[in-house]
Every structure is written in C-alpha cells, then in structure tokens.
Amino acid sequence: ALALVGSRERGIVSVFEYNHRAGIVLADRIQIQQVLINLMRNAIEAMRDSERRELAVRTSDAPEGMLKVEVEDTGPGIAEDIAPQLFQPFVSSKASGMGIGLAISKRIIESHGGTIDVARNAAGGATFTFTLPVMSEPEA
C-alpha cells in the first residue's frame, strides 16, 4: 500500500498475480518490503509520461528451489548503455536519482541468497526480477 500511494491519481493500473502454490521463503520482511517499495516507486515514476500505465507484481516458481518475484512496468525501459551498471552505487537512469536504491536492493536480495536483474519487457518497459530461496519441507 505504501508503494502505491498516489498511483491511482496518476492513472496507474496495478495488477498483482501471486502463485499461492509457491514455496515458503525465510526472509527479513522489512528488507524485502524495502526492495519491493523501491522497485514499485521506480516503476511508477518511470511511467509518468507513458500513455499506458500498468504496474504488475508477480510471483512464481523458479528453477533450483527459488521463488521469483517480478515487478513490471510500461514505462520507457532502461537504456541499454546503463543497464549493466544499474545496480552499482551512484548509477541512476533518473536525472535527479541518487543511484543508491537499486544498489541497496541488490545487497538485500543477495544477502538472502537470491539474485536481482532487469530486462526490457514486451511492452517496452522494464521488468525487475529477483529470486529468493524456498525453504525445504523439513525446514518449513
């Protein structure tokens, strides 16, 4: 809810698709919320000049016992020249961006044993994907 503040007024449609059969992850809830808020707020900001404004958050199973979380937007996407450095500190695709949000997100996800990446999606926007390890049955 915090990440979506003001999104409806900007004409952004939010879609949430959760795979309820996906496994359980052991994670610091506050840190993962911080990652999601950062990714969702970035997506909302990226779509400010887009005609079509749709934000989608999805979860699904991923290979090797991982849970995949995707945050997808219909903004202009990430420029190919900046994408490889996007998760480094002080690198930003925004004119007024500090370039620390994605670097912090990367550290959080990696500290949980996952990975984070970005790619252009079919709508031309950006899809940020991160993974988290699923607990095994005995652990759960």
One Martini backbone bead per residue (centre of mass of N, CA, C, O) as a GRO file, in nm:
protein
  140
    1ALA     BB    1   0.057   0.063  -0.020
    2LEU     BB    2   0.295   0.262  -0.002
    3ALA     BB    3   0.388   0.235  -0.305
    4LEU     BB    4   0.081   0.334  -0.419
    5VAL     BB    5   0.090   0.617  -0.356
    6GLY     BB    6  -0.075   0.802  -0.614
    7SER     BB    7  -0.131   0.606  -0.858
    8ARG     BB    8  -0.430   0.647  -0.927
    9GLU     BB    9  -0.402   0.957  -0.994
   10ARG     BB   10  -0.197   0.867  -1.242
   11GLY     BB   11  -0.333   0.606  -1.391
   12ILE     BB   12  -0.254   0.342  -1.241
   13VAL     BB   13  -0.240   0.002  -1.298
   14SER     BB   14  -0.276  -0.271  -1.074
   15VAL     BB   15  -0.107  -0.594  -1.072
   16PHE     BB   16  -0.170  -0.911  -0.900
   17GLU     BB   17   0.033  -1.221  -0.909
   18TYR     BB   18  -0.005  -1.513  -0.718
   19ASN     BB   19   0.165  -1.803  -0.618
   20HIS     BB   20   0.028  -2.017  -0.380
   21ARG     BB   21   0.230  -2.274  -0.444
   22ALA     BB   22   0.456  -2.151  -0.351
   23GLY     BB   23   0.692  -2.135  -0.149
   24ILE     BB   24   0.872  -2.083   0.137
   25VAL     BB   25   1.027  -1.802   0.283
   26LEU     BB   26   1.322  -1.680   0.444
   27ALA     BB   27   1.273  -1.344   0.564
   28ASP     BB   28   1.310  -1.005   0.579
   29ARG     BB   29   1.038  -0.821   0.560
   30ILE     BB   30   1.148  -0.529   0.554
   31GLN     BB   31   1.358  -0.565   0.329
   32ILE     BB   32   1.161  -0.667   0.108
   33GLN     BB   33   0.981  -0.421   0.118
   34GLN     BB   34   1.199  -0.223   0.030
   35VAL     BB   35   1.240  -0.341  -0.248
   36LEU     BB   36   0.948  -0.316  -0.350
   37ILE     BB   37   0.917  -0.015  -0.312
   38ASN     BB   38   1.145   0.070  -0.497
   39LEU     BB   39   1.045  -0.069  -0.758
   40MET     BB   40   0.759   0.060  -0.764
   41ARG     BB   41   0.841   0.362  -0.757
   42ASN     BB   42   1.012   0.355  -1.010
   43ALA     BB   43   0.785   0.267  -1.200
   44ILE     BB   44   0.595   0.503  -1.153
   45GLU     BB   45   0.797   0.721  -1.245
   46ALA     BB   46   0.852   0.602  -1.536
   47MET     BB   47   0.525   0.644  -1.621
   48ARG     BB   48   0.451   0.957  -1.631
   49ASP     BB   49   0.470   0.967  -1.980
   50SER     BB   50   0.273   0.742  -2.025
   51GLU     BB   51  -0.005   0.617  -2.162
   52ARG     BB   52   0.055   0.342  -2.046
   53ARG     BB   53  -0.031   0.234  -1.697
   54GLU     BB   54   0.142  -0.054  -1.576
   55LEU     BB   55   0.153  -0.254  -1.279
   56ALA     BB   56   0.339  -0.554  -1.206
   57VAL     BB   57   0.303  -0.829  -0.968
   58ARG     BB   58   0.495  -1.135  -0.942
   59THR     BB   59   0.473  -1.487  -0.870
   60SER     BB   60   0.708  -1.771  -0.891
   61ASP     BB   61   0.858  -2.030  -0.996
   62ALA     BB   62   1.195  -2.145  -0.981
   63PRO     BB   63   1.472  -2.266  -1.025
   64GLU     BB   64   1.641  -2.421  -0.772
   65GLY     BB   65   1.447  -2.337  -0.528
   66MET     BB   66   1.289  -2.075  -0.628
   67LEU     BB   67   1.162  -1.749  -0.601
   68LYS     BB   68   0.978  -1.533  -0.814
   69VAL     BB   69   1.000  -1.173  -0.865
   70GLU     BB   70   0.795  -0.931  -1.040
   71VAL     BB   71   0.853  -0.595  -1.180
   72GLU     BB   72   0.628  -0.429  -1.401
   73ASP     BB   73   0.637  -0.194  -1.677
   74THR     BB   74   0.527   0.087  -1.918
   75GLY     BB   75   0.770   0.227  -1.976
   76PRO     BB   76   1.080   0.308  -2.141
   77GLY     BB   77   1.297   0.182  -1.993
   78ILE     BB   78   1.629   0.071  -2.018
   79ALA     BB   79   1.918   0.165  -2.106
   80GLU     BB   80   2.167  -0.024  -2.241
   81ASP     BB   81   2.418   0.144  -2.122
   82ILE     BB   82   2.307   0.124  -1.806
   83ALA     BB   83   2.216  -0.164  -1.716
   84PRO     BB   84   2.494  -0.298  -1.616
   85GLN     BB   85   2.516  -0.051  -1.374
   86LEU     BB   86   2.243  -0.016  -1.204
   87PHE     BB   87   2.353  -0.173  -0.921
   88GLN     BB   88   2.536   0.055  -0.873
   89PRO     BB   89   2.660   0.294  -0.706
   90PHE     BB   90   2.557   0.605  -0.841
   91VAL     BB   91   2.354   0.477  -1.049
   92SER     BB   92   2.133   0.645  -1.287
   93SER     BB   93   1.832   0.712  -1.493
   94LYS     BB   94   1.789   0.964  -1.322
   95ALA     BB   95   1.832   1.296  -1.293
   96SER     BB   96   1.763   1.287  -0.954
   97GLY     BB   97   1.923   1.043  -0.887
   98MET     BB   98   2.137   0.866  -0.655
   99GLY     BB   99   2.195   0.542  -0.686
  100ILE     BB  100   2.100   0.342  -0.418
  101GLY     BB  101   1.844   0.161  -0.428
  102LEU     BB  102   1.952  -0.078  -0.611
  103ALA     BB  103   2.202  -0.143  -0.444
  104ILE     BB  104   2.048  -0.219  -0.188
  105SER     BB  105   1.868  -0.434  -0.313
  106LYS     BB  106   2.095  -0.623  -0.396
  107ARG     BB  107   2.208  -0.676  -0.114
  108ILE     BB  108   1.954  -0.796   0.007
  109ILE     BB  109   1.911  -1.031  -0.190
  110GLU     BB  110   2.196  -1.160  -0.159
  111SER     BB  111   2.169  -1.202   0.157
  112HIS     BB  112   1.924  -1.419   0.083
  113GLY     BB  113   2.031  -1.589  -0.187
  114GLY     BB  114   1.985  -1.406  -0.433
  115THR     BB  115   1.863  -1.235  -0.727
  116ILE     BB  116   1.907  -0.950  -0.960
  117ASP     BB  117   1.720  -0.804  -1.242
  118VAL     BB  118   1.705  -0.664  -1.583
  119ALA     BB  119   1.446  -0.607  -1.839
  120ARG     BB  120   1.292  -0.599  -2.127
  121ASN     BB  121   0.969  -0.581  -2.231
  122ALA     BB  122   0.701  -0.614  -2.446
  123ALA     BB  123   0.611  -0.300  -2.372
  124GLY     BB  124   0.916  -0.152  -2.319
  125GLY     BB  125   0.978  -0.191  -2.042
  126ALA     BB  126   1.042  -0.289  -1.713
  127THR     BB  127   1.192  -0.589  -1.556
  128PHE     BB  128   1.210  -0.687  -1.230
  129THR     BB  129   1.411  -0.957  -1.093
  130PHE     BB  130   1.370  -1.176  -0.811
  131THR     BB  131   1.524  -1.403  -0.577
  132LEU     BB  132   1.431  -1.675  -0.349
  133PRO     BB  133   1.469  -1.910  -0.125
  134VAL     BB  134   1.328  -2.213  -0.067
  135MET     BB  135   1.200  -2.402   0.159
  136SER     BB  136   1.205  -2.691   0.288
  137GLU     BB  137   1.001  -2.901   0.439
  138PRO     BB  138   1.160  -2.934   0.711
  139GLU     BB  139   1.204  -2.627   0.756
  140ALA     BB  140   0.892  -2.547   0.748
   0.00000   0.00000   0.00000
